[in-house]
PDB file of C-alpha atoms in Angstrom:
ATOM      1  CA  SER S 221     108.765  -8.651 138.584  1.00 84.00           C
ATOM      2  CA  GLN S 222     109.105  -5.436 136.661  1.00 85.00           C
ATOM      3  CA  THR S 223     110.832  -2.388 138.070  1.00 91.00           C
ATOM      4  CA  ILE S 224     111.550   1.073 136.780  1.00 95.00           C
ATOM      5  CA  HIS S 225     114.502   3.180 137.785  1.00 95.00           C
ATOM      6  CA  GLN S 226     114.714   6.896 137.220  1.00 96.00           C
ATOM      7  CA  TRP S 227     117.579   9.157 138.217  1.00 92.00           C
ATOM      8  CA  PRO S 228     118.626  11.508 139.564  1.00 93.00           C
ATOM      9  CA  ALA S 229     115.898  12.234 142.112  1.00 94.00           C
ATOM     10  CA  THR S 230     116.824  15.897 142.395  1.00 96.00           C
ATOM     11  CA  LEU S 231     118.770  18.158 140.086  1.00 97.00           C
ATOM     12  CA  VAL S 232     119.665  21.831 140.160  1.00 97.00           C
ATOM     13  CA  GLN S 233     121.102  23.137 136.917  1.00 97.00           C
ATOM     14  CA  PRO S 234     122.038  26.627 135.673  1.00 98.00           C
ATOM     15  CA  VAL S 235     120.306  28.167 132.697  1.00 97.00           C
ATOM     16  CA  GLY S 236     122.025  27.201 129.476  1.00 97.00           C
ATOM     17  CA  SER S 237     123.496  23.965 130.805  1.00 97.00           C
ATOM     18  CA  PRO S 238     122.737  20.558 129.256  1.00 97.00           C
ATOM     19  CA  LEU S 239     120.398  17.983 130.731  1.00 96.00           C
ATOM     20  CA  SER S 240     120.268  14.218 130.728  1.00 96.00           C
ATOM     21  CA  LEU S 241     117.679  12.260 132.698  1.00 96.00           C
ATOM     22  CA  GLU S 242     117.762   8.513 132.455  1.00 96.00           C
ATOM     23  CA  CYS S 243     115.124   5.871 132.923  1.00 97.00           C
ATOM     24  CA  THR S 244     115.504   2.114 132.718  1.00 97.00           C
ATOM     25  CA  VAL S 245     112.988  -0.692 133.033  1.00 96.00           C
ATOM     26  CA  GLU S 246     113.752  -4.223 134.180  1.00 94.00           C
ATOM     27  CA  GLY S 247     111.781  -7.417 133.942  1.00 92.00           C
ATOM     28  CA  THR S 248     109.938  -6.840 130.685  1.00 91.00           C
ATOM     29  CA  SER S 249     110.670  -6.595 126.980  1.00 90.00           C
ATOM     30  CA  ASN S 250     109.688  -3.997 124.402  1.00 91.00           C
ATOM     31  CA  PRO S 251     107.781  -1.787 126.819  1.00 93.00           C
ATOM     32  CA  ASN S 252     106.052   1.409 125.838  1.00 92.00           C
ATOM     33  CA  LEU S 253     107.986   4.253 127.466  1.00 95.00           C
ATOM     34  CA  TYR S 254     106.830   7.723 128.425  1.00 94.00           C
ATOM     35  CA  TRP S 255     108.205  11.013 129.726  1.00 96.00           C
ATOM     36  CA  TYR S 256     105.800  13.324 131.528  1.00 95.00           C
ATOM     37  CA  ARG S 257     106.310  16.732 133.110  1.00 94.00           C
ATOM     38  CA  GLN S 258     104.358  18.022 136.063  1.00 92.00           C
ATOM     39  CA  ALA S 259     104.696  21.750 136.624  1.00 81.00           C
ATOM     40  CA  ALA S 260     103.827  23.501 139.899  1.00 71.00           C
ATOM     41  CA  GLY S 261     101.984  20.492 141.370  1.00 57.00           C
ATOM     42  CA  ARG S 262      99.483  20.336 138.543  1.00 67.00           C
ATOM     43  CA  GLY S 263      98.647  18.024 135.691  1.00 85.00           C
ATOM     44  CA  LEU S 264     100.852  15.541 133.905  1.00 91.00           C
ATOM     45  CA  GLN S 265     101.842  16.718 130.473  1.00 91.00           C
ATOM     46  CA  LEU S 266     102.952  13.996 128.076  1.00 92.00           C
ATOM     47  CA  LEU S 267     106.254  15.049 126.529  1.00 94.00           C
ATOM     48  CA  PHE S 268     107.451  11.980 124.625  1.00 94.00           C
ATOM     49  CA  TYR S 269     106.478   8.380 124.182  1.00 91.00           C
ATOM     50  CA  SER S 270     108.092   5.437 122.472  1.00 92.00           C
ATOM     51  CA  VAL S 271     106.740   2.097 121.308  1.00 89.00           C
ATOM     52  CA  GLY S 272     110.133   0.726 120.263  1.00 90.00           C
ATOM     53  CA  ILE S 273     113.862   1.369 119.905  1.00 92.00           C
ATOM     54  CA  GLY S 274     114.481   4.523 117.933  1.00 88.00           C
ATOM     55  CA  GLN S 275     110.768   5.308 117.721  1.00 91.00           C
ATOM     56  CA  ILE S 276     110.069   8.563 119.513  1.00 93.00           C
ATOM     57  CA  SER S 277     106.891  10.607 119.300  1.00 90.00           C
ATOM     58  CA  SER S 278     106.902  14.161 120.558  1.00 89.00           C
ATOM     59  CA  GLU S 279     103.731  15.619 121.962  1.00 85.00           C
ATOM     60  CA  VAL S 280     104.780  19.166 122.675  1.00 80.00           C
ATOM     61  CA  PRO S 281     107.295  21.315 120.790  1.00 68.00           C
ATOM     62  CA  GLN S 282     109.879  22.385 123.315  1.00 79.00           C
ATOM     63  CA  ASN S 283     113.461  22.662 124.337  1.00 88.00           C
ATOM     64  CA  LEU S 284     113.713  18.959 125.137  1.00 94.00           C
ATOM     65  CA  SER S 285     114.414  15.784 123.199  1.00 95.00           C
ATOM     66  CA  ALA S 286     114.189  12.085 123.965  1.00 96.00           C
ATOM     67  CA  SER S 287     116.065   9.025 122.826  1.00 96.00           C
ATOM     68  CA  ARG S 288     115.706   5.292 123.241  1.00 96.00           C
ATOM     69  CA  PRO S 289     119.119   3.782 122.563  1.00 94.00           C
ATOM     70  CA  GLN S 290     118.179   0.402 124.035  1.00 95.00           C
ATOM     71  CA  ASP S 291     114.937  -1.498 124.429  1.00 95.00           C
ATOM     72  CA  ARG S 292     114.460  -0.617 128.086  1.00 95.00           C
ATOM     73  CA  GLN S 293     116.281   2.702 128.293  1.00 96.00           C
ATOM     74  CA  PHE S 294     114.682   6.090 127.777  1.00 97.00           C
ATOM     75  CA  ILE S 295     116.633   9.335 128.023  1.00 97.00           C
ATOM     76  CA  LEU S 296     115.362  12.894 128.258  1.00 96.00           C
ATOM     77  CA  SER S 297     117.820  15.548 127.136  1.00 96.00           C
ATOM     78  CA  SER S 298     118.322  19.199 126.524  1.00 96.00           C
ATOM     79  CA  LYS S 299     121.269  21.030 125.003  1.00 95.00           C
ATOM     80  CA  LYS S 300     120.535  24.291 126.823  1.00 96.00           C
ATOM     81  CA  LEU S 301     118.123  24.471 129.733  1.00 96.00           C
ATOM     82  CA  LEU S 302     115.643  27.305 130.144  1.00 95.00           C
ATOM     83  CA  LEU S 303     114.088  28.538 133.380  1.00 94.00           C
ATOM     84  CA  SER S 304     110.758  27.245 132.082  1.00 91.00           C
ATOM     85  CA  ASP S 305     112.151  23.696 132.001  1.00 93.00           C
ATOM     86  CA  SER S 306     111.919  23.524 135.783  1.00 92.00           C
ATOM     87  CA  GLY S 307     109.435  20.946 137.010  1.00 93.00           C
ATOM     88  CA  PHE S 308     108.887  17.396 138.123  1.00 94.00           C
ATOM     89  CA  TYR S 309     109.686  14.829 135.445  1.00 96.00           C
ATOM     90  CA  LEU S 310     108.225  11.370 135.501  1.00 96.00           C
ATOM     91  CA  CYS S 311     109.214   8.358 133.447  1.00 97.00           C
ATOM     92  CA  ALA S 312     106.702   5.563 132.983  1.00 96.00           C
ATOM     93  CA  TRP S 313     106.268   2.308 131.140  1.00 94.00           C
ATOM     94  CA  SER S 314     103.381   0.121 130.027  1.00 91.00           C
ATOM     95  CA  LEU S 315     103.090  -3.247 128.339  1.00 88.00           C
ATOM     96  CA  ALA S 316     103.419  -3.270 124.584  1.00 82.00           C
ATOM     97  CA  GLY S 317     100.089  -3.573 122.844  1.00 74.00           C
ATOM     98  CA  GLY S 318      98.340  -1.415 125.406  1.00 68.00           C
ATOM     99  CA  GLY S 319      95.615  -2.464 127.732  1.00 70.00           C
ATOM    100  CA  THR S 320      97.505  -1.855 130.923  1.00 83.00           C
ATOM    101  CA  GLU S 321      98.169   1.064 133.131  1.00 89.00           C
ATOM    102  CA  ALA S 322     101.402   3.017 133.210  1.00 91.00           C
ATOM    103  CA  PHE S 323     103.906   2.219 135.925  1.00 94.00           C
ATOM    104  CA  PHE S 324     105.856   5.211 137.127  1.00 95.00           C
ATOM    105  CA  GLY S 325     109.344   5.922 138.332  1.00 95.00           C
ATOM    106  CA  GLN S 326     110.032   7.999 141.414  1.00 94.00           C
ATOM    107  CA  GLY S 327     110.422  11.195 139.433  1.00 95.00           C
ATOM    108  CA  THR S 328     113.102  13.860 139.084  1.00 96.00           C
ATOM    109  CA  ARG S 329     112.676  17.301 140.522  1.00 95.00           C
ATOM    110  CA  LEU S 330     114.528  19.670 138.187  1.00 95.00           C
ATOM    111  CA  THR S 331     115.227  23.241 139.189  1.00 96.00           C
ATOM    112  CA  VAL S 332     116.811  25.516 136.628  1.00 96.00           C
ATOM    113  CA  VAL S 333     118.475  28.533 138.222  1.00 97.00           C
TER     114      VAL S 333
ATOM    115  CA  ALA N 721      92.901  14.133 119.583  1.00 73.00           C
ATOM    116  CA  GLN N 722      91.949  12.699 122.913  1.00 80.00           C
ATOM    117  CA  THR N 723      91.483  15.018 125.866  1.00 89.00           C
ATOM    118  CA  VAL N 724      90.775  14.453 129.543  1.00 94.00           C
ATOM    119  CA  THR N 725      89.061  17.105 131.639  1.00 95.00           C
ATOM    120  CA  GLN N 726      88.875  17.272 135.405  1.00 95.00           C
ATOM    121  CA  SER N 727      86.690  20.231 136.297  1.00 94.00           C
ATOM    122  CA  GLN N 728      87.401  20.299 140.037  1.00 95.00           C
ATOM    123  CA  PRO N 729      90.874  21.709 140.769  1.00 93.00           C
ATOM    124  CA  GLU N 730      90.489  21.257 144.524  1.00 95.00           C
ATOM    125  CA  MET N 731      88.041  19.668 146.974  1.00 97.00           C
ATOM    126  CA  SER N 732      87.781  19.231 150.734  1.00 97.00           C
ATOM    127  CA  VAL N 733      85.642  16.787 152.673  1.00 97.00           C
ATOM    128  CA  GLN N 734      85.388  15.619 156.240  1.00 97.00           C
ATOM    129  CA  GLU N 735      86.845  12.301 157.235  1.00 97.00           C
ATOM    130  CA  ALA N 736      84.403   9.376 156.826  1.00 97.00           C
ATOM    131  CA  GLU N 737      82.344  11.236 154.239  1.00 97.00           C
ATOM    132  CA  THR N 738      81.873  10.151 150.639  1.00 98.00           C
ATOM    133  CA  VAL N 739      83.360  12.243 147.854  1.00 98.00           C
ATOM    134  CA  THR N 740      83.035  12.060 144.087  1.00 98.00           C
ATOM    135  CA  LEU N 741      85.677  13.342 141.688  1.00 98.00           C
ATOM    136  CA  SER N 742      84.614  14.154 138.140  1.00 98.00           C
ATOM    137  CA  CYS N 743      86.301  13.309 134.869  1.00 98.00           C
ATOM    138  CA  THR N 744      85.153  13.654 131.288  1.00 97.00           C
ATOM    139  CA  TYR N 745      87.028  12.715 128.159  1.00 96.00           C
ATOM    140  CA  ASP N 746      86.762  13.167 124.462  1.00 93.00           C
ATOM    141  CA  THR N 747      87.617  10.506 121.913  1.00 89.00           C
ATOM    142  CA  SER N 748      86.416   9.005 118.665  1.00 87.00           C
ATOM    143  CA  GLU N 749      87.848   5.624 119.628  1.00 85.00           C
ATOM    144  CA  ASN N 750      85.647   2.753 120.769  1.00 85.00           C
ATOM    145  CA  ASN N 751      88.235   0.626 122.548  1.00 86.00           C
ATOM    146  CA  TYR N 752      90.105   2.241 125.377  1.00 90.00           C
ATOM    147  CA  TYR N 753      90.922   2.103 129.066  1.00 92.00           C
ATOM    148  CA  LEU N 754      90.368   4.636 131.800  1.00 95.00           C
ATOM    149  CA  PHE N 755      92.318   4.985 135.025  1.00 96.00           C
ATOM    150  CA  TRP N 756      92.379   6.909 138.242  1.00 98.00           C
ATOM    151  CA  TYR N 757      95.761   7.567 139.799  1.00 97.00           C
ATOM    152  CA  LYS N 758      96.570   8.932 143.223  1.00 97.00           C
ATOM    153  CA  GLN N 759      99.628  11.114 143.877  1.00 95.00           C
ATOM    154  CA  PRO N 760     100.249  11.599 147.610  1.00 95.00           C
ATOM    155  CA  PRO N 761     102.724  14.177 148.927  1.00 91.00           C
ATOM    156  CA  SER N 762     105.552  11.712 148.207  1.00 91.00           C
ATOM    157  CA  ARG N 763     104.688  12.330 144.517  1.00 91.00           C
ATOM    158  CA  GLN N 764     104.727   8.624 143.734  1.00 93.00           C
ATOM    159  CA  MET N 765     102.012   7.801 141.209  1.00 95.00           C
ATOM    160  CA  ILE N 766      99.729   5.020 142.464  1.00 96.00           C
ATOM    161  CA  LEU N 767      97.043   3.330 140.411  1.00 96.00           C
ATOM    162  CA  VAL N 768      93.707   3.441 142.208  1.00 97.00           C
ATOM    163  CA  ILE N 769      91.353   1.809 139.741  1.00 97.00           C
ATOM    164  CA  ARG N 770      90.987   0.932 136.052  1.00 95.00           C
ATOM    165  CA  GLN N 771      88.039   0.468 133.728  1.00 95.00           C
ATOM    166  CA  GLU N 772      87.899  -1.212 130.341  1.00 92.00           C
ATOM    167  CA  ALA N 773      85.555   0.618 127.973  1.00 91.00           C
ATOM    168  CA  TYR N 774      84.010  -2.611 126.689  1.00 90.00           C
ATOM    169  CA  LYS N 775      82.855  -3.559 130.189  1.00 90.00           C
ATOM    170  CA  GLN N 776      79.515  -2.170 131.245  1.00 87.00           C
ATOM    171  CA  GLN N 777      80.031  -3.048 134.887  1.00 94.00           C
ATOM    172  CA  ASN N 778      81.608  -0.297 136.939  1.00 96.00           C
ATOM    173  CA  ALA N 779      84.965  -1.165 138.492  1.00 96.00           C
ATOM    174  CA  THR N 780      85.309  -1.237 142.260  1.00 96.00           C
ATOM    175  CA  GLU N 781      88.332  -1.545 144.498  1.00 95.00           C
ATOM    176  CA  ASN N 782      87.500  -1.595 148.207  1.00 96.00           C
ATOM    177  CA  ARG N 783      86.371   1.952 149.099  1.00 97.00           C
ATOM    178  CA  PHE N 784      86.938   3.199 145.553  1.00 98.00           C
ATOM    179  CA  SER N 785      84.411   2.820 142.783  1.00 98.00           C
ATOM    180  CA  VAL N 786      83.736   4.454 139.444  1.00 98.00           C
ATOM    181  CA  ASN N 787      80.658   5.582 137.592  1.00 97.00           C
ATOM    182  CA  PHE N 788      81.476   4.939 133.950  1.00 97.00           C
ATOM    183  CA  GLN N 789      79.024   6.469 131.480  1.00 96.00           C
ATOM    184  CA  LYS N 790      80.380   5.626 128.043  1.00 94.00           C
ATOM    185  CA  ALA N 791      77.788   7.510 126.018  1.00 94.00           C
ATOM    186  CA  ALA N 792      78.347  10.635 128.095  1.00 95.00           C
ATOM    187  CA  LYS N 793      82.114  10.062 128.112  1.00 96.00           C
ATOM    188  CA  SER N 794      82.166  10.436 131.859  1.00 97.00           C
ATOM    189  CA  PHE N 795      84.285   8.564 134.379  1.00 97.00           C
ATOM    190  CA  SER N 796      83.862   9.719 137.972  1.00 98.00           C
ATOM    191  CA  LEU N 797      85.592   8.309 141.048  1.00 98.00           C
ATOM    192  CA  LYS N 798      83.732   7.784 144.306  1.00 98.00           C
ATOM    193  CA  ILE N 799      85.645   7.421 147.545  1.00 98.00           C
ATOM    194  CA  SER N 800      83.548   6.043 150.369  1.00 98.00           C
ATOM    195  CA  ASP N 801      84.330   6.394 154.070  1.00 97.00           C
ATOM    196  CA  SER N 802      87.165   8.767 153.241  1.00 97.00           C
ATOM    197  CA  GLN N 803      90.316   8.550 155.328  1.00 97.00           C
ATOM    198  CA  LEU N 804      93.076  11.037 156.092  1.00 97.00           C
ATOM    199  CA  GLY N 805      95.425   8.958 153.953  1.00 96.00           C
ATOM    200  CA  ASP N 806      93.248   9.652 150.943  1.00 97.00           C
ATOM    201  CA  THR N 807      94.553  13.217 150.903  1.00 97.00           C
ATOM    202  CA  ALA N 808      96.351  13.477 147.575  1.00 97.00           C
ATOM    203  CA  MET N 809      96.219  14.673 144.022  1.00 95.00           C
ATOM    204  CA  TYR N 810      93.977  12.484 141.872  1.00 97.00           C
ATOM    205  CA  PHE N 811      94.451  12.138 138.151  1.00 97.00           C
ATOM    206  CA  CYS N 812      92.096  10.698 135.577  1.00 97.00           C
ATOM    207  CA  ALA N 813      93.852   9.058 132.614  1.00 95.00           C
ATOM    208  CA  PHE N 814      92.884   7.668 129.227  1.00 92.00           C
ATOM    209  CA  LEU N 815      94.578   5.032 127.076  1.00 90.00           C
ATOM    210  CA  THR N 816      93.635   4.173 123.528  1.00 81.00           C
ATOM    211  CA  LEU N 817      94.216   0.655 122.253  1.00 74.00           C
ATOM    212  CA  ASN N 818      95.883   1.516 119.044  1.00 69.00           C
ATOM    213  CA  ARG N 819      99.379   1.502 117.687  1.00 62.00           C
ATOM    214  CA  ASP N 820     100.407   4.569 119.661  1.00 71.00           C
ATOM    215  CA  ASP N 821      99.365   3.434 123.158  1.00 77.00           C
ATOM    216  CA  LYS N 822      99.389   7.013 124.439  1.00 84.00           C
ATOM    217  CA  ILE N 823      98.258   7.590 127.997  1.00 90.00           C
ATOM    218  CA  ILE N 824      96.770  11.039 128.466  1.00 90.00           C
ATOM    219  CA  PHE N 825      96.167  12.585 131.892  1.00 93.00           C
ATOM    220  CA  GLY N 826      93.830  15.266 133.154  1.00 94.00           C
ATOM    221  CA  LYS N 827      95.040  18.247 135.157  1.00 92.00           C
ATOM    222  CA  GLY N 828      94.157  16.613 138.441  1.00 94.00           C
ATOM    223  CA  THR N 829      91.983  17.270 141.486  1.00 96.00           C
ATOM    224  CA  ARG N 830      93.647  18.071 144.785  1.00 95.00           C
ATOM    225  CA  LEU N 831      91.634  16.327 147.502  1.00 97.00           C
ATOM    226  CA  HIS N 832      91.902  17.270 151.179  1.00 97.00           C
ATOM    227  CA  ILE N 833      90.410  14.984 153.801  1.00 97.00           C
ATOM    228  CA  LEU N 834      89.767  16.997 156.940  1.00 97.00           C
ATOM    229  CA  PRO N 835      89.901  15.459 160.442  1.00 95.00           C
TER     230      PRO N 835
END
């Protein structure tokens, strides 16, 4: 069966520090991968999505970047965090070719202080 | 660009009552999927129900059912015999069946089931 791992679960980082959130999927090949942000308990904003290795689409211009160094690995990064980067970050995957729902990781609560 | 709109930020109903959550979407695509997700206080995203746009029959899943109106681009969720465990944030989501496979979410409706 497929599983998705996202870590860390909680992170407190000072302003100006770098960020690296990692997400890996097991049990499937060539998944579509997504990073979402949920601010203040509200809607899910799509940040990045990827349909293959090295293929990253950015939805919102921001202080963040994403990379997909391996088929089932998706990384969210920042060189210098801003206070506004605080939020709940969710990684998700879906089957290539679409037609299925997204399966979510447990999420990372990021607080920038 | 596709958009998903949930016009009810927050709702409260008594236990055992029926509640309907609204969702509208905008797209020029003809083939797509729609979903309702539940996010309880644990913040884990749980799929409640899915609907394929090419199917005219409304999807049902136990106490959860949808009213899918393709022409009106409306996709509402009905929860029957509501239970305390239904208290959660509910998100409507849209997926186009094209090369991008983007899944777009609405802003959510916070549902409180009152004892």
